[in-house]
Amino acid sequence: MLYRLKNAGFQAYLVGGGVRDLLLGREPKDFDVVTNASPEQVRGVFRNCRLIGRRFRLAHVHFGSEIIEVATFRSMQDVGSTAERSSEHNGMLLRDNVYGTIEEDVLRRDFTVNALYYNIDDFSVIDYVGGLQDLEQGTLRLLGEPHTRYREDPVRMLRAVRFAAKLGFKIDQACEHPMRESGALLAGVPAARLFDESLKLFMGGTAVQSFEKLRHYDLFSRIFPETDRCLSYQEHEFPITFVMKGMENTDIRISEGKPVTPAFLFAVLLWEPVRRRTALLVAGGMPMSLAIHQAGGEVVAGQIQHVSIPRRYTMPMREIWNLQHRLENPGAKRSRRLLAAPRFRAGYDFLLLRALAGEVDQELADWWTRAQENNEPARSPELPGVGDKPRRGRRRRRKRPESSGDR
Ligand code: ATP
Ligand code: MG
């Protein structure tokens, strides 16, 4: 791509995480290209190209299943200096959509290590800002004045945490310093963007480090306020252990190439608020299954004010929570039905984590492990006092004999 643009008479550079990760010997997640060609000119060079974005147009060039983003150099001029850039709202950038030169493009980037340009002309890396040195030293340093840069875009604080977690870099003191107080600015970031960032923080293979650093800089409270309140209120150790185990588990699965779903992850992150609200409602006389249902709804409603988790995830999250009560009360016949429930597997994995964290008995988790192995829960009465509760109400006889192959 770089050659094609160059041969068409344009400047073209690889920039951002692609250059950074290649220099670190890591596999880049994606590649970003910048050029002095306008998006329309880029489209003229590539057939497999689509222009996206309304205000600031970007070119997406498709190669099979891969998409490479090609942006035109942008400038970040002083606020109010041009009519095109009516961009300020409490110092937050609303748009940065003025085309510029490479020298101007550098300055709008976040960290020095993200502002390196690979030049196809002579295979050199262009470094205007000391990014190579910071890369060598493992330092994340914002370009410009940190307060200002966080005010322009508070997500940069989350990006600092994410890169520090992922690359094992340390955040430069001057950039670290304002994070605790500037964290409040995250309230002004659209919840949809915080959802995207949350996925990157927790599904990038270093969820544990991300979580710890977010808590350290008091940023976790900005995006998961209710969870943070619950975790700070130390009644037992298990709530924090539970979240940590959940993050560990996610990281391990990712490193083994196993699939992870955001639903499970968010179900873990919000479990403690759900558990507490449920307990309150039950104490007020509500039946357990109703209480957990209502608590789940309330916790989700509160959370999506901050991080807009789409319904395709909140639905399974709530199913996972609802299953917990049923898993805690395995009756012989009910268990068989539960084994076939659509979210059984996720609910069971969730129960295992709770057991690991010491919130429920390991025995209960083991019982369900055996129940699946045998798929004969009716004949697994090993769990004392749980599987063999006396039945109340009607008893039904099965009319049909059980088929043996119903797994
Ligand atoms: P990765 O793709 O591995 O998550 P990345 O650094 O490539 O990391 P992207 O979100 O793909 O991150 O962004 C590409 C580049 O765009 C960054 O390296 C940075 O130069 C610039 N950039 C992205 N987001 C911001 C931001 N919020 N403020 C300033 N510059 C940004
Ligand atoms: Mg990238």
Short mmCIF file of C-alpha atoms and ligand atoms in Angstrom, two decimals:
data_model
loop_
_atom_site.label_atom_id
_atom_site.label_comp_id
_atom_site.label_asym_id
_atom_site.label_seq_id
_atom_site.Cartn_x
_atom_site.Cartn_y
_atom_site.Cartn_z
CA MET A 1 0.00 0.00 0.00
CA LEU A 2 2.77 2.37 0.92
CA TYR A 3 4.46 1.70 -2.42
CA ARG A 4 1.26 2.13 -4.38
CA LEU A 5 0.68 5.55 -2.82
CA LYS A 6 4.31 6.52 -3.33
CA ASN A 7 4.24 5.42 -6.96
CA ALA A 8 1.13 7.50 -7.45
CA GLY A 9 3.18 10.52 -6.34
CA PHE A 10 2.06 10.82 -2.71
CA GLN A 11 3.83 10.69 0.61
CA ALA A 12 2.79 7.68 2.66
CA TYR A 13 3.86 6.47 6.07
CA LEU A 14 3.05 3.67 8.42
CA VAL A 15 2.24 5.23 11.80
CA GLY A 16 1.00 4.54 15.31
CA GLY A 17 0.73 1.13 16.94
CA GLY A 18 1.96 -0.68 13.82
CA VAL A 19 5.36 1.00 13.92
CA ARG A 20 5.55 0.89 17.71
CA ASP A 21 4.79 -2.81 17.93
CA LEU A 22 7.08 -3.79 15.05
CA LEU A 23 9.97 -1.94 16.70
CA LEU A 24 9.21 -3.80 19.93
CA GLY A 25 9.16 -7.11 18.10
CA ARG A 26 5.47 -7.59 18.76
CA GLU A 27 2.82 -8.46 16.26
CA PRO A 28 0.81 -5.33 15.44
CA LYS A 29 -2.93 -5.57 15.92
CA ASP A 30 -3.60 -3.38 12.92
CA PHE A 31 -1.86 -0.98 10.60
CA ASP A 32 -2.54 2.69 10.17
CA VAL A 33 -1.28 4.60 7.18
CA VAL A 34 -1.08 8.38 6.82
CA THR A 35 -0.61 10.24 3.59
CA ASN A 36 -0.78 13.67 2.05
CA ALA A 37 -3.31 12.34 -0.47
CA SER A 38 -6.89 13.36 0.19
CA PRO A 39 -9.39 10.55 0.84
CA GLU A 40 -10.73 10.96 -2.68
CA GLN A 41 -7.22 10.67 -4.09
CA VAL A 42 -6.67 7.53 -2.01
CA ARG A 43 -9.82 6.08 -3.50
CA GLY A 44 -8.38 6.86 -6.92
CA VAL A 45 -5.36 4.68 -6.13
CA PHE A 46 -7.14 1.65 -4.66
CA ARG A 47 -10.11 -0.08 -6.18
CA ASN A 48 -10.94 -1.91 -2.95
CA CYS A 49 -11.41 1.30 -1.03
CA ARG A 50 -14.29 2.79 0.91
CA LEU A 51 -14.51 6.24 2.41
CA ILE A 52 -15.95 6.40 5.89
CA GLY A 53 -16.73 9.16 8.39
CA ARG A 54 -18.70 12.27 7.67
CA ARG A 55 -16.72 15.11 9.15
CA PHE A 56 -13.30 13.66 8.92
CA ARG A 57 -13.16 11.24 6.08
CA LEU A 58 -10.95 8.20 6.27
CA ALA A 59 -10.21 5.67 3.58
CA HIS A 60 -10.59 2.00 4.40
CA VAL A 61 -8.67 -0.18 2.02
CA HIS A 62 -9.81 -3.80 2.04
CA PHE A 63 -7.49 -6.72 1.53
CA GLY A 64 -9.54 -9.85 1.89
CA SER A 65 -10.67 -9.80 5.49
CA GLU A 66 -8.15 -7.12 6.47
CA ILE A 67 -8.86 -3.43 6.51
CA ILE A 68 -6.11 -0.87 6.52
CA GLU A 69 -7.04 2.62 7.57
CA VAL A 70 -5.59 5.42 5.52
CA ALA A 71 -5.87 8.92 6.98
CA THR A 72 -4.83 12.19 5.48
CA PHE A 73 -2.40 14.29 7.53
CA ARG A 74 -4.35 16.33 10.02
CA SER A 75 -3.37 19.44 11.88
CA MET A 76 -4.26 20.49 15.37
CA GLN A 77 -4.22 24.24 15.17
CA ASP A 78 -4.88 26.54 18.07
CA VAL A 79 -8.47 26.43 19.05
CA GLY A 80 -10.46 29.16 17.40
CA SER A 81 -7.76 29.98 14.91
CA THR A 82 -9.77 28.88 11.92
CA ALA A 83 -13.43 28.88 11.14
CA GLU A 84 -13.34 25.18 10.30
CA ARG A 85 -12.29 24.24 13.73
CA SER A 86 -15.05 25.25 16.07
CA SER A 87 -13.90 22.51 18.27
CA GLU A 88 -13.91 23.51 21.84
CA HIS A 89 -16.19 22.43 24.62
CA ASN A 90 -14.57 22.87 28.03
CA GLY A 91 -11.31 22.24 26.26
CA MET A 92 -12.54 18.97 24.77
CA LEU A 93 -11.85 18.45 21.12
CA LEU A 94 -15.06 17.86 19.25
CA ARG A 95 -13.45 17.58 15.87
CA ASP A 96 -10.01 17.75 14.47
CA ASN A 97 -10.66 17.81 10.83
CA VAL A 98 -8.27 20.15 9.17
CA TYR A 99 -5.84 18.64 6.73
CA GLY A 100 -2.20 19.43 7.41
CA THR A 101 1.39 18.39 6.93
CA ILE A 102 3.29 15.56 8.56
CA GLU A 103 4.84 18.02 11.03
CA GLU A 104 1.35 19.03 12.09
CA ASP A 105 0.07 15.47 12.09
CA VAL A 106 2.69 14.47 14.65
CA LEU A 107 1.44 16.95 17.21
CA ARG A 108 -2.10 15.66 17.39
CA ARG A 109 -0.97 12.15 18.35
CA ASP A 110 -1.14 11.03 21.95
CA PHE A 111 2.13 9.44 23.08
CA THR A 112 5.64 9.87 21.70
CA VAL A 113 5.88 6.12 21.04
CA ASN A 114 2.71 6.39 18.95
CA ALA A 115 4.08 9.25 16.89
CA LEU A 116 6.70 7.36 14.89
CA TYR A 117 6.41 7.29 11.12
CA TYR A 118 7.91 4.57 8.99
CA ASN A 119 9.09 6.07 5.75
CA ILE A 120 8.98 3.78 2.74
CA ASP A 121 11.27 6.11 0.74
CA ASP A 122 14.40 5.20 2.63
CA PHE A 123 13.14 2.62 5.17
CA SER A 124 13.76 5.04 7.99
CA VAL A 125 11.71 5.84 11.05
CA ILE A 126 10.88 9.51 11.36
CA ASP A 127 10.92 10.64 14.95
CA TYR A 128 10.15 14.28 15.67
CA VAL A 129 9.40 13.85 19.36
CA GLY A 130 11.90 11.47 20.97
CA GLY A 131 9.63 8.49 20.56
CA LEU A 132 12.46 6.07 19.80
CA GLN A 133 14.20 6.89 23.05
CA ASP A 134 10.98 6.50 25.02
CA LEU A 135 10.37 3.21 23.28
CA GLU A 136 13.80 1.99 24.33
CA GLN A 137 13.25 3.11 27.89
CA GLY A 138 9.71 1.83 28.07
CA THR A 139 8.15 5.19 28.85
CA LEU A 140 4.73 6.49 27.89
CA ARG A 141 4.99 10.22 27.48
CA LEU A 142 2.25 12.46 26.17
CA LEU A 143 3.07 15.05 23.58
CA GLY A 144 2.47 18.52 24.96
CA GLU A 145 1.08 19.52 28.31
CA PRO A 146 -0.64 16.58 30.01
CA HIS A 147 -3.56 18.51 31.60
CA THR A 148 -4.38 20.04 28.26
CA ARG A 149 -4.09 16.78 26.38
CA TYR A 150 -6.36 14.98 28.86
CA ARG A 151 -8.85 17.83 28.71
CA GLU A 152 -8.89 17.66 24.91
CA ASP A 153 -9.59 13.94 25.07
CA PRO A 154 -10.00 12.23 28.45
CA VAL A 155 -9.83 8.79 26.80
CA ARG A 156 -6.09 9.36 26.58
CA MET A 157 -5.93 8.50 30.30
CA LEU A 158 -7.45 5.10 29.56
CA ARG A 159 -5.10 4.68 26.63
CA ALA A 160 -2.16 5.41 28.92
CA VAL A 161 -3.31 2.66 31.26
CA ARG A 162 -3.96 0.26 28.41
CA PHE A 163 -0.55 0.71 26.78
CA ALA A 164 1.19 0.58 30.16
CA ALA A 165 -0.58 -2.72 30.86
CA LYS A 166 -0.07 -4.18 27.42
CA LEU A 167 3.53 -3.14 26.80
CA GLY A 168 4.71 -3.19 30.42
CA PHE A 169 5.71 0.47 30.04
CA LYS A 170 5.74 3.01 32.82
CA ILE A 171 3.71 6.17 32.54
CA ASP A 172 5.87 9.26 32.69
CA GLN A 173 5.45 11.13 35.98
CA ALA A 174 4.12 14.30 34.41
CA CYS A 175 1.44 12.26 32.61
CA GLU A 176 0.68 10.17 35.66
CA HIS A 177 0.30 13.09 37.99
CA PRO A 178 -2.93 14.70 36.71
CA MET A 179 -4.77 11.42 36.14
CA ARG A 180 -6.49 11.13 39.51
CA GLU A 181 -8.07 14.56 39.33
CA SER A 182 -8.59 14.65 35.57
CA GLY A 183 -10.37 11.30 35.76
CA ALA A 184 -13.61 13.18 36.39
CA LEU A 185 -13.47 14.36 32.78
CA LEU A 186 -14.34 10.84 31.66
CA ALA A 187 -17.92 11.66 32.61
CA GLY A 188 -18.07 13.79 29.47
CA VAL A 189 -17.04 10.97 27.12
CA PRO A 190 -19.84 9.25 25.18
CA ALA A 191 -20.76 5.91 26.75
CA ALA A 192 -20.37 4.14 23.39
CA ARG A 193 -16.74 5.16 23.19
CA LEU A 194 -16.13 4.00 26.75
CA PHE A 195 -17.61 0.65 25.81
CA ASP A 196 -15.08 0.31 22.98
CA GLU A 197 -12.27 1.32 25.29
CA SER A 198 -13.42 -1.10 27.98
CA LEU A 199 -13.22 -3.95 25.51
CA LYS A 200 -9.70 -2.93 24.56
CA LEU A 201 -8.72 -2.69 28.23
CA PHE A 202 -10.19 -6.02 29.30
CA MET A 203 -10.07 -8.15 26.18
CA GLY A 204 -6.55 -7.37 25.01
CA GLY A 205 -4.88 -10.17 26.96
CA THR A 206 -3.75 -8.05 29.92
CA ALA A 207 -7.01 -7.50 31.77
CA VAL A 208 -5.42 -8.09 35.18
CA GLN A 209 -2.84 -5.34 34.72
CA SER A 210 -5.41 -3.01 33.18
CA PHE A 211 -7.77 -3.53 36.09
CA GLU A 212 -5.05 -2.99 38.69
CA LYS A 213 -3.79 0.17 37.03
CA LEU A 214 -7.27 1.57 36.54
CA ARG A 215 -7.87 1.11 40.25
CA HIS A 216 -4.48 2.57 41.07
CA TYR A 217 -5.19 5.79 39.19
CA ASP A 218 -8.76 5.91 40.44
CA LEU A 219 -10.06 5.63 36.90
CA PHE A 220 -11.99 2.41 37.42
CA SER A 221 -14.42 4.36 39.62
CA ARG A 222 -15.10 6.66 36.67
CA ILE A 223 -16.24 3.94 34.36
CA PHE A 224 -17.61 1.31 36.78
CA PRO A 225 -18.70 3.47 39.73
CA GLU A 226 -21.02 1.01 41.39
CA THR A 227 -18.56 -1.87 41.18
CA ASP A 228 -15.84 0.36 42.52
CA ARG A 229 -17.98 1.37 45.50
CA CYS A 230 -18.73 -2.28 46.26
CA LEU A 231 -15.08 -3.27 46.01
CA SER A 232 -13.93 -0.46 48.26
CA TYR A 233 -16.40 -1.48 50.88
CA GLN A 234 -14.47 -4.39 52.30
CA GLU A 235 -16.73 -6.87 53.95
CA HIS A 236 -15.00 -9.96 52.66
CA GLU A 237 -12.09 -10.52 50.34
CA PHE A 238 -14.03 -12.47 47.80
CA PRO A 239 -15.51 -9.65 45.67
CA ILE A 240 -12.11 -8.34 44.63
CA THR A 241 -10.72 -11.88 44.37
CA PHE A 242 -13.65 -12.78 42.16
CA VAL A 243 -13.01 -9.93 39.73
CA MET A 244 -9.29 -10.69 39.67
CA LYS A 245 -9.92 -14.38 38.99
CA GLY A 246 -12.32 -13.39 36.22
CA MET A 247 -9.70 -11.17 34.61
CA GLU A 248 -7.00 -13.84 35.03
CA ASN A 249 -9.27 -16.36 33.45
CA THR A 250 -9.95 -14.04 30.50
CA ASP A 251 -6.24 -13.42 29.97
CA ILE A 252 -5.47 -17.14 30.05
CA ARG A 253 -8.22 -17.93 27.57
CA ILE A 254 -6.96 -15.25 25.21
CA SER A 255 -3.38 -16.51 25.47
CA GLU A 256 -4.63 -20.00 24.62
CA GLY A 257 -6.56 -18.68 21.64
CA LYS A 258 -9.91 -19.58 23.18
CA PRO A 259 -12.90 -17.36 22.58
CA VAL A 260 -13.96 -14.85 25.21
CA THR A 261 -17.24 -13.03 25.29
CA PRO A 262 -17.76 -9.50 26.55
CA ALA A 263 -20.97 -10.73 28.20
CA PHE A 264 -19.07 -12.97 30.61
CA LEU A 265 -16.53 -10.27 31.32
CA PHE A 266 -19.13 -7.61 32.12
CA ALA A 267 -21.14 -10.14 34.11
CA VAL A 268 -18.02 -10.62 36.26
CA LEU A 269 -17.37 -6.90 36.62
CA LEU A 270 -20.93 -6.16 37.72
CA TRP A 271 -21.60 -9.22 39.85
CA GLU A 272 -20.87 -7.64 43.22
CA PRO A 273 -23.39 -4.79 42.72
CA VAL A 274 -25.95 -7.35 41.54
CA ARG A 275 -25.25 -9.64 44.49
CA ARG A 276 -25.61 -6.81 47.00
CA ARG A 277 -28.80 -5.42 45.53
CA THR A 278 -30.26 -8.89 45.38
CA ALA A 279 -29.49 -9.42 49.06
CA LEU A 280 -31.21 -6.14 49.93
CA LEU A 281 -34.31 -7.01 47.95
CA VAL A 282 -34.46 -10.48 49.49
CA ALA A 283 -34.10 -8.95 52.94
CA GLY A 284 -37.11 -6.82 52.04
CA GLY A 285 -39.15 -9.94 51.41
CA MET A 286 -38.77 -10.45 47.66
CA PRO A 287 -38.33 -14.02 46.42
CA MET A 288 -34.76 -14.76 45.34
CA SER A 289 -35.36 -15.39 41.65
CA LEU A 290 -37.35 -12.19 41.30
CA ALA A 291 -34.81 -10.23 43.31
CA ILE A 292 -31.84 -11.28 41.19
CA HIS A 293 -33.81 -10.46 38.06
CA GLN A 294 -34.68 -6.99 39.30
CA ALA A 295 -31.22 -6.29 40.70
CA GLY A 296 -29.67 -7.28 37.38
CA GLY A 297 -31.94 -4.88 35.54
CA GLU A 298 -31.13 -2.01 37.87
CA VAL A 299 -27.40 -2.55 37.80
CA VAL A 300 -27.36 -2.73 34.01
CA ALA A 301 -29.50 0.42 33.76
CA GLY A 302 -27.02 2.29 35.97
CA GLN A 303 -23.94 0.97 34.21
CA ILE A 304 -24.99 1.82 30.67
CA GLN A 305 -25.08 5.49 31.68
CA HIS A 306 -21.30 5.22 31.77
CA VAL A 307 -20.40 2.36 29.46
CA SER A 308 -23.05 1.52 26.91
CA ILE A 309 -23.02 -2.26 26.87
CA PRO A 310 -25.18 -3.34 23.92
CA ARG A 311 -28.26 -5.43 24.51
CA ARG A 312 -26.75 -8.41 22.75
CA TYR A 313 -24.42 -8.62 25.75
CA THR A 314 -26.65 -7.42 28.58
CA MET A 315 -29.20 -10.14 27.83
CA PRO A 316 -26.76 -13.05 28.26
CA MET A 317 -25.20 -11.28 31.27
CA ARG A 318 -28.53 -11.25 33.00
CA GLU A 319 -29.12 -14.88 32.09
CA ILE A 320 -25.79 -15.79 33.66
CA TRP A 321 -26.77 -13.97 36.86
CA ASN A 322 -30.25 -15.45 36.94
CA LEU A 323 -28.80 -18.94 36.58
CA GLN A 324 -26.66 -18.54 39.70
CA HIS A 325 -29.55 -18.90 42.09
CA ARG A 326 -30.77 -21.97 40.27
CA LEU A 327 -27.30 -23.48 40.26
CA GLU A 328 -27.09 -22.98 43.99
CA ASN A 329 -30.15 -25.12 44.48
CA PRO A 330 -29.70 -28.21 42.41
CA GLY A 331 -32.62 -30.52 42.77
CA ALA A 332 -32.39 -33.81 40.97
CA LYS A 333 -34.90 -33.15 38.24
CA ARG A 334 -34.38 -29.42 37.95
CA SER A 335 -30.69 -30.03 37.45
CA ARG A 336 -31.27 -32.10 34.39
CA ARG A 337 -33.30 -29.29 32.89
CA LEU A 338 -30.67 -26.76 33.87
CA LEU A 339 -27.93 -28.74 32.13
CA ALA A 340 -29.79 -28.12 28.89
CA ALA A 341 -30.39 -24.40 29.54
CA PRO A 342 -28.96 -22.19 26.80
CA ARG A 343 -26.46 -20.37 29.02
CA PHE A 344 -25.70 -23.32 31.25
CA ARG A 345 -22.04 -23.44 30.30
CA ALA A 346 -21.45 -19.74 30.95
CA GLY A 347 -23.45 -19.92 34.17
CA TYR A 348 -21.41 -22.90 35.30
CA ASP A 349 -18.10 -21.19 34.45
CA PHE A 350 -19.33 -18.23 36.45
CA LEU A 351 -20.13 -20.49 39.39
CA LEU A 352 -16.64 -22.00 39.20
CA LEU A 353 -15.16 -18.52 39.51
CA ARG A 354 -17.36 -17.77 42.50
CA ALA A 355 -16.15 -20.97 44.11
CA LEU A 356 -12.53 -20.07 43.35
CA ALA A 357 -13.05 -16.72 45.02
CA GLY A 358 -14.58 -18.41 48.06
CA GLU A 359 -18.06 -16.99 47.60
CA VAL A 360 -19.75 -20.37 47.26
CA ASP A 361 -18.62 -23.83 48.34
CA GLN A 362 -16.24 -25.62 46.02
CA GLU A 363 -18.37 -28.69 46.70
CA LEU A 364 -21.24 -27.08 44.84
CA ALA A 365 -19.07 -26.38 41.81
CA ASP A 366 -17.75 -29.95 41.92
CA TRP A 367 -21.27 -31.29 42.06
CA TRP A 368 -22.09 -29.53 38.81
CA THR A 369 -18.85 -30.71 37.26
CA ARG A 370 -19.82 -34.30 38.04
CA ALA A 371 -23.39 -33.71 36.97
CA GLN A 372 -22.16 -32.80 33.52
CA GLU A 373 -19.75 -35.70 33.34
CA ASN A 374 -22.47 -38.18 34.17
CA ASN A 375 -25.28 -36.12 32.78
CA GLU A 376 -27.07 -38.11 35.46
CA PRO A 377 -27.69 -35.57 38.17
CA ALA A 378 -30.56 -37.60 39.57
CA ARG A 379 -28.12 -40.31 40.56
CA SER A 380 -25.46 -38.04 41.97
CA PRO A 381 -26.64 -37.39 45.47
CA GLU A 382 -23.10 -36.80 46.79
CA LEU A 383 -23.69 -33.22 47.73
CA PRO A 384 -25.05 -33.36 51.23
CA GLY A 385 -28.12 -31.37 51.91
CA VAL A 386 -28.37 -29.80 48.49
CA GLY A 387 -29.46 -32.37 45.95
CA ASP A 388 -31.94 -34.09 48.18
CA LYS A 389 -34.25 -31.45 49.49
CA PRO A 390 -37.75 -32.63 50.28
CA ARG A 391 -40.17 -31.80 47.51
CA ARG A 392 -43.22 -29.76 48.05
CA GLY A 393 -46.15 -29.42 45.68
CA ARG A 394 -47.20 -31.65 42.89
CA ARG A 395 -45.24 -34.64 41.75
CA ARG A 396 -45.38 -35.64 38.18
CA ARG A 397 -44.51 -38.99 36.75
CA ARG A 398 -42.75 -39.05 33.47
CA LYS A 399 -44.91 -40.54 30.80
CA ARG A 400 -42.16 -41.26 28.36
CA PRO A 401 -39.05 -43.22 29.25
CA GLU A 402 -35.94 -41.07 29.14
CA SER A 403 -34.06 -41.30 25.90
CA SER A 404 -30.47 -42.24 26.52
CA GLY A 405 -28.94 -39.94 24.00
CA ASP A 406 -30.26 -36.58 25.21
CA ARG A 407 -27.11 -34.70 25.90
P1 ATP B 1 -3.46 -0.50 19.09
O1 ATP B 1 -4.02 -0.46 17.70
O2 ATP B 1 -2.43 -1.51 19.33
O3 ATP B 1 -4.52 -0.49 20.13
P2 ATP B 1 -2.58 2.15 18.41
O4 ATP B 1 -1.54 3.04 19.02
O5 ATP B 1 -2.39 1.77 16.98
O6 ATP B 1 -2.70 0.90 19.34
P3 ATP B 1 -5.10 3.20 17.56
O7 ATP B 1 -6.31 3.46 18.38
O8 ATP B 1 -5.13 2.18 16.49
O9 ATP B 1 -3.95 2.89 18.60
O10 ATP B 1 -4.67 4.61 16.96
C1 ATP B 1 -3.65 4.74 15.98
C2 ATP B 1 -2.82 5.99 16.27
O11 ATP B 1 -3.66 7.15 16.23
C3 ATP B 1 -2.18 6.04 17.64
O12 ATP B 1 -0.96 5.37 17.67
C4 ATP B 1 -2.02 7.53 17.86
O13 ATP B 1 -0.92 8.03 17.16
C5 ATP B 1 -3.27 8.10 17.22
N1 ATP B 1 -4.37 8.21 18.20
C6 ATP B 1 -5.34 7.32 18.45
N2 ATP B 1 -6.18 7.73 19.41
C7 ATP B 1 -5.74 8.94 19.78
C8 ATP B 1 -6.18 9.92 20.73
N3 ATP B 1 -7.25 9.69 21.50
N4 ATP B 1 -5.48 11.07 20.83
C9 ATP B 1 -4.41 11.30 20.05
N5 ATP B 1 -3.93 10.42 19.16
C10 ATP B 1 -4.58 9.27 19.01
MG MG B 2 -3.73 0.69 15.79
#
